[in-house]
mmCIF file of C-alpha atoms in Angstrom:
data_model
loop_
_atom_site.group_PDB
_atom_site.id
_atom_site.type_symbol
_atom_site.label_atom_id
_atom_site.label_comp_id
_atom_site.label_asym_id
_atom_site.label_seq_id
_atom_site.Cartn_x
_atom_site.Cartn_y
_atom_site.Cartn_z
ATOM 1 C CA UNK A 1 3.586 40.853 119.295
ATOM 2 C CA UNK A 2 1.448 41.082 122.528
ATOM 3 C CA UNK A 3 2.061 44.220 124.129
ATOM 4 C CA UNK A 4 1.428 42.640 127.718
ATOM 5 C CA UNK A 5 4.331 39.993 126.706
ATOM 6 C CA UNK A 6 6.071 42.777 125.055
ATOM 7 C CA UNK A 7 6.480 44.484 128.166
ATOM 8 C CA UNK A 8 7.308 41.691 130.423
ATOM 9 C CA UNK A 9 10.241 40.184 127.916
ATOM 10 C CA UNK A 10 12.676 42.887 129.229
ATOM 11 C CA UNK A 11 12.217 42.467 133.098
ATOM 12 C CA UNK A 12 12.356 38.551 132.632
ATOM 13 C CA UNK A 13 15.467 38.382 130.411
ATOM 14 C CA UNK A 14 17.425 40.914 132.999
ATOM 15 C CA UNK A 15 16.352 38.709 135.868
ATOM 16 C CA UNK A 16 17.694 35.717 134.075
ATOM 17 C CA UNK A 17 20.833 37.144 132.882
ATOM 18 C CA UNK A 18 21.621 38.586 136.805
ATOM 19 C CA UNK A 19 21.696 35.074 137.658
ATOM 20 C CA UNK A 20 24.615 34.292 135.902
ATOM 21 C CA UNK A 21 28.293 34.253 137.965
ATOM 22 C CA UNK A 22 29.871 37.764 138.396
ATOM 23 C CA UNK A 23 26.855 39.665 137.490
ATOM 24 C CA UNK A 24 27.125 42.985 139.051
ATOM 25 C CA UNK A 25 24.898 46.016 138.377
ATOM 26 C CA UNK A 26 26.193 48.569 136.008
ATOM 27 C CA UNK A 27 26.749 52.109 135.232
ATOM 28 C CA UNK A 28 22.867 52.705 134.822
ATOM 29 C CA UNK A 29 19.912 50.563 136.421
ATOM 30 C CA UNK A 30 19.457 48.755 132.831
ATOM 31 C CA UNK A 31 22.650 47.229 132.574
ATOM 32 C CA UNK A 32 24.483 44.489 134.075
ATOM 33 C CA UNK A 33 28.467 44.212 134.146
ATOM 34 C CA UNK A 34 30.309 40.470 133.856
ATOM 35 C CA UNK A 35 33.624 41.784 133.724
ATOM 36 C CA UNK A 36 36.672 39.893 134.653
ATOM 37 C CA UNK A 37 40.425 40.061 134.625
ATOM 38 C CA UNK A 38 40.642 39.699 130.448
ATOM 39 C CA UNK A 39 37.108 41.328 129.198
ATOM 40 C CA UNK A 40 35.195 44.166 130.010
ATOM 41 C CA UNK A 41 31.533 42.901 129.602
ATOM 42 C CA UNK A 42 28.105 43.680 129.601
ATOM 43 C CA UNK A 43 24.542 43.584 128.591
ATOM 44 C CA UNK A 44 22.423 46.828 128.348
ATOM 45 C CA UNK A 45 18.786 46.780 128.040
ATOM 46 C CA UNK A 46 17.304 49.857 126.021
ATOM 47 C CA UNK A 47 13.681 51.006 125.069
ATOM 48 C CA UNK A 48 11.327 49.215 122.932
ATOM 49 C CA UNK A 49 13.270 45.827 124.153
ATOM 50 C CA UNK A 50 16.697 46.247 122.473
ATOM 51 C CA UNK A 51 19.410 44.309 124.174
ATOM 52 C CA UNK A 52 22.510 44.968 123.336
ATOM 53 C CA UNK A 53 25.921 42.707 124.045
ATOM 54 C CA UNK A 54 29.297 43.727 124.131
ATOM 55 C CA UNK A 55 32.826 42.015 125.095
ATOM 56 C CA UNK A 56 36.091 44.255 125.092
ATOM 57 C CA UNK A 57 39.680 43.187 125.454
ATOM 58 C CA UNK A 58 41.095 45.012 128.503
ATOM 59 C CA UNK A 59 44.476 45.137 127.338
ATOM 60 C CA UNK A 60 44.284 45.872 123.395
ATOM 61 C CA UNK A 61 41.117 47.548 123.829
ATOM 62 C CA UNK A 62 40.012 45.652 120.903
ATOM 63 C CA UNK A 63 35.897 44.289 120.508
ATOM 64 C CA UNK A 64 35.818 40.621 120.897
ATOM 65 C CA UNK A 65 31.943 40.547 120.790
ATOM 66 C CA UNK A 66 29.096 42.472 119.679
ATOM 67 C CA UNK A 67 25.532 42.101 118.696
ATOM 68 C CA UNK A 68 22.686 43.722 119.375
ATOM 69 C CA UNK A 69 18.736 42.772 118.326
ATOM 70 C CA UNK A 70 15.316 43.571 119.539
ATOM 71 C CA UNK A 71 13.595 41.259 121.327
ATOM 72 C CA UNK A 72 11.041 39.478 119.635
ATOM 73 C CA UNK A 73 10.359 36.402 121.646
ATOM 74 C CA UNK A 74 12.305 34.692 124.561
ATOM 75 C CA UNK A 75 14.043 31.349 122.483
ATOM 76 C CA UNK A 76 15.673 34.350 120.080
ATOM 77 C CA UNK A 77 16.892 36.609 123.400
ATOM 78 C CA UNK A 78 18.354 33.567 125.611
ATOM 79 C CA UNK A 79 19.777 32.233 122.378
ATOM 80 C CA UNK A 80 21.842 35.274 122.089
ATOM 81 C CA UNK A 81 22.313 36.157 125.581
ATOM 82 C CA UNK A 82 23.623 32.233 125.601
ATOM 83 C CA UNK A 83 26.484 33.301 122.714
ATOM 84 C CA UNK A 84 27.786 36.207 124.751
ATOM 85 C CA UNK A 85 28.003 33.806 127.786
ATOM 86 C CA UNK A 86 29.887 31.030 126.206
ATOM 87 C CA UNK A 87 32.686 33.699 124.764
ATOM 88 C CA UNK A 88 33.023 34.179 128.475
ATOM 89 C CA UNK A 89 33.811 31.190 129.361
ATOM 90 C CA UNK A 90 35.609 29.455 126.132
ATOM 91 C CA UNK A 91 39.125 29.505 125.545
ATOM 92 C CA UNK A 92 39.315 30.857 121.880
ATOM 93 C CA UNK A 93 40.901 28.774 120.355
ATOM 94 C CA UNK A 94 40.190 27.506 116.485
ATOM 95 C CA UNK A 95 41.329 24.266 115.217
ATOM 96 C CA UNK A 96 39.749 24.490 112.191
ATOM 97 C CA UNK A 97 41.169 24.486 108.484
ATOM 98 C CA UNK A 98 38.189 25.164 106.458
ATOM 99 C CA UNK A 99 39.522 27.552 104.905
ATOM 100 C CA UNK A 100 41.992 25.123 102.652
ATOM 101 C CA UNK A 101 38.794 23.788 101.841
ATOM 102 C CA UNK A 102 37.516 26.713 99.689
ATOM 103 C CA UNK A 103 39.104 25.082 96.375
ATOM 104 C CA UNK A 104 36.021 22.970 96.560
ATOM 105 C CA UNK A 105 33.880 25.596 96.148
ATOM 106 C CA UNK A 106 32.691 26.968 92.792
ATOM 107 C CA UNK A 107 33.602 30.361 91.438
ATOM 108 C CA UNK A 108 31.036 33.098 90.780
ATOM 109 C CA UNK A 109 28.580 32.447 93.544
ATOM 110 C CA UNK A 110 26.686 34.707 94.460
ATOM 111 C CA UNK A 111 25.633 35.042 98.705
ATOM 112 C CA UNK A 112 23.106 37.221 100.473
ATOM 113 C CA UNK A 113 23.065 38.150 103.991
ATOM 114 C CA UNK A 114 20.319 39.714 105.629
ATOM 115 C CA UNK A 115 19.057 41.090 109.153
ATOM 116 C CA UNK A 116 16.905 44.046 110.150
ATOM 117 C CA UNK A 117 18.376 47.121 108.249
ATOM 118 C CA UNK A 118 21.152 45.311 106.580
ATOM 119 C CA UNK A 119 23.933 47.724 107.949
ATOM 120 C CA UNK A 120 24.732 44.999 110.967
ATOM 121 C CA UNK A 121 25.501 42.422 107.796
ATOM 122 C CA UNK A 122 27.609 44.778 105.980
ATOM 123 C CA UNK A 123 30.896 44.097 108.112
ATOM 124 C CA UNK A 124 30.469 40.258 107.952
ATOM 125 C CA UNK A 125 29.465 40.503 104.235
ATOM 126 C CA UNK A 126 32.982 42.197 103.566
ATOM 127 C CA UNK A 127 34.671 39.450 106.113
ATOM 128 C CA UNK A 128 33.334 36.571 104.423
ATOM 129 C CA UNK A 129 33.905 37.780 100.817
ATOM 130 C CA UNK A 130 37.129 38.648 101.611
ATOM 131 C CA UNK A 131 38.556 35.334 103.421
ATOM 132 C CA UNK A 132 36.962 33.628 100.460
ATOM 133 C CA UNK A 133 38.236 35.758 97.621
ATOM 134 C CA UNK A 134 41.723 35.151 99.457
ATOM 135 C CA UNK A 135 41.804 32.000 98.494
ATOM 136 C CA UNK A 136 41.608 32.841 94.622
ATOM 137 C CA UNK A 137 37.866 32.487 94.468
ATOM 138 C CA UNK A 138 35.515 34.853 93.109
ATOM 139 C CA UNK A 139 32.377 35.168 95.338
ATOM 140 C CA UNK A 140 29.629 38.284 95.681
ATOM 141 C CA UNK A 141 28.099 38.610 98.955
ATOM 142 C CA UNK A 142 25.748 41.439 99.661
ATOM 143 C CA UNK A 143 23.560 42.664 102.877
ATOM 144 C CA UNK A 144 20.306 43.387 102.595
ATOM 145 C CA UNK A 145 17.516 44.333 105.137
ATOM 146 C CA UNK A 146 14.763 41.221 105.406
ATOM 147 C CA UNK A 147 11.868 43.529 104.154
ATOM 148 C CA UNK A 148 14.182 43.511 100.952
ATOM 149 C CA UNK A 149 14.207 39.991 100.405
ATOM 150 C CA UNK A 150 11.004 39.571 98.439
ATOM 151 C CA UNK A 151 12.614 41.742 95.298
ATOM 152 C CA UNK A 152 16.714 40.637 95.584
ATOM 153 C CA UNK A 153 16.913 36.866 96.705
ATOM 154 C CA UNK A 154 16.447 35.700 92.785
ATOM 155 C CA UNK A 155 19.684 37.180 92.346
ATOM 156 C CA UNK A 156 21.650 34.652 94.664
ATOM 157 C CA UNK A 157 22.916 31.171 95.617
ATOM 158 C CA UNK A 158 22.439 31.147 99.279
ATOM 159 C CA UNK A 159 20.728 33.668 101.878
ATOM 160 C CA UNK A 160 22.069 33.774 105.274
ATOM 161 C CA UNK A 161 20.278 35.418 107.858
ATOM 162 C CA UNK A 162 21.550 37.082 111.038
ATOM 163 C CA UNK A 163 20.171 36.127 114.929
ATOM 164 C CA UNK A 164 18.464 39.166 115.119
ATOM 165 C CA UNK A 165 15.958 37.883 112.920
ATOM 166 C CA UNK A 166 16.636 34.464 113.524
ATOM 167 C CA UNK A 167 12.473 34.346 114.175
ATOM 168 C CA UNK A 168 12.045 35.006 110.230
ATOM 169 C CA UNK A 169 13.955 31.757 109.560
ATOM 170 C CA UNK A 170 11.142 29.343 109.158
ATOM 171 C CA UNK A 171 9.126 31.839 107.118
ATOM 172 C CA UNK A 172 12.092 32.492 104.971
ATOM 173 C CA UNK A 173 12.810 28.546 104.419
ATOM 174 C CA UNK A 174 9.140 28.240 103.441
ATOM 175 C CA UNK A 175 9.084 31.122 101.048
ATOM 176 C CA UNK A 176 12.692 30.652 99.533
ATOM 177 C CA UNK A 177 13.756 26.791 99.866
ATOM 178 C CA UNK A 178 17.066 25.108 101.188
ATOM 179 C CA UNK A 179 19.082 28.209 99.891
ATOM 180 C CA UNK A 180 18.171 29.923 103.001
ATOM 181 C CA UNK A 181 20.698 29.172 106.268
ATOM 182 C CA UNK A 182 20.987 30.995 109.905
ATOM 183 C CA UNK A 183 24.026 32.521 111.075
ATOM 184 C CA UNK A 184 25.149 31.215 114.437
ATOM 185 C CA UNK A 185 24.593 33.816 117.181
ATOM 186 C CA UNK A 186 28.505 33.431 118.280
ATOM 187 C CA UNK A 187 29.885 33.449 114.790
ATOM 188 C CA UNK A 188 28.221 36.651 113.701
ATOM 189 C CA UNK A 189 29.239 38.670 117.339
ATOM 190 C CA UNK A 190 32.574 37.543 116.478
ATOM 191 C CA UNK A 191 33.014 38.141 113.348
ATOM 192 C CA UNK A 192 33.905 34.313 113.028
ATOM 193 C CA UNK A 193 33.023 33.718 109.193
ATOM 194 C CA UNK A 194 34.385 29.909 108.632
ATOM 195 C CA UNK A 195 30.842 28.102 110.101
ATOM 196 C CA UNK A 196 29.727 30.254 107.046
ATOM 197 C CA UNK A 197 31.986 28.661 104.494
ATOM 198 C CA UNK A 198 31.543 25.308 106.047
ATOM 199 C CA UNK A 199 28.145 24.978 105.404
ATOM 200 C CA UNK A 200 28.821 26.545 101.769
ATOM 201 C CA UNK A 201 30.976 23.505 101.273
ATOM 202 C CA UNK A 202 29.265 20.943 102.235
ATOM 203 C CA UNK A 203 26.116 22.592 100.607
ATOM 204 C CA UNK A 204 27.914 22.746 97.233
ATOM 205 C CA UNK A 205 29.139 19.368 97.515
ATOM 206 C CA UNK A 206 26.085 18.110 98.238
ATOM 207 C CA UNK A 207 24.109 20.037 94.918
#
């Protein structure tokens, strides 16, 4: 990446993000609080243009929303930045059954996820294998850093990829095919795996 564009990527995407309602400087000059009466939230900026986004429950304490990525261009950052926003401001709630959908999937599929280092993945790896394998299926899904690709991805059905290389995707399409997807930004802060097993479905039914 240009270092000059580098450099300015940081100071831009704080600007931007201070715009947004209830922004309020935080604990250190890098960080910038949106906290209301349900969530305790921020965005910290950290060297070498890591942002990092966080959403806790004030009452159970619990983490609603992480993620954090290095910047590598601005569409990847506001994408992001956009995710952790629209938590804010959505009401939660999930309509969806896809889950009593699974019984159209086949057994014995085999699912890759991948982002920088692959330890991100590993939590949402064990989610999704496990709301699958609930429903009496027998999946493998894996994490795997992107720099690992090249020697694994043989091995599997379908690779998803995190955001925080979500600027890998087109490469990874070209070099792999159709059996490459992106995880949404929202989903994978959330730990919201059924987008995931949607697009399995209608993938499968589709092949």
């Amino acid at each position: 990446m240009n270092e000059v564009y580098q450099s300015l990527l940081t100071p831009i995407i704080y600007q931007w993000a201070a715009t947004h309602g209830n922004a309020k400087k935080g604990r250190s000059s890098c960080s910038l609080c949106f906290c209301n009466d349900h969530y305790h939230a921020s965005i910290d900026f950290h060297k070498d243009n890591i942002i990092e986004l966080r959403i806790i429950d004030k009452e159970t304490q619990e983490s609603l929303f992480y993620l954090h990525f290095q910047m590598k261009d601005m569409k990847m950052a506001t994408e992001n930045i956009n995710a952790f926003f629209s938590f804010l401001q959505d009401n939660h709630t999930n309509e969806s059954n896809v889950l009593s959908n699974v019984a159209t999937m086949k057994d014995d599929l085999r699912i890759l996820l991948s982002c920088t280092s692959g330890i991100t993945t590993s939590y949402f790896a064990y989610l999704l294998e496990n709301a699958i394998n609930k429903c009496n299926h027998n999946v493998i899904v894996d994490a795997v850093s992107y720099t690992d690709l090249d020697n694994v991805q043989s091995r599997y059905d379908f690779i998803f990829l995190a955001p925080q290389i979500s600027y890998q995707y087109a490469q990874m399409r070209e070099k792999y095919g159709n059996k490459v997807f992106m995880i949404d930004s929202y989903d994978f802060a959330t730990g919201n795996v059924e987008h995931v097993i949607q697009e399995l479905i209608e993938e499968e039914n589709e092949r």
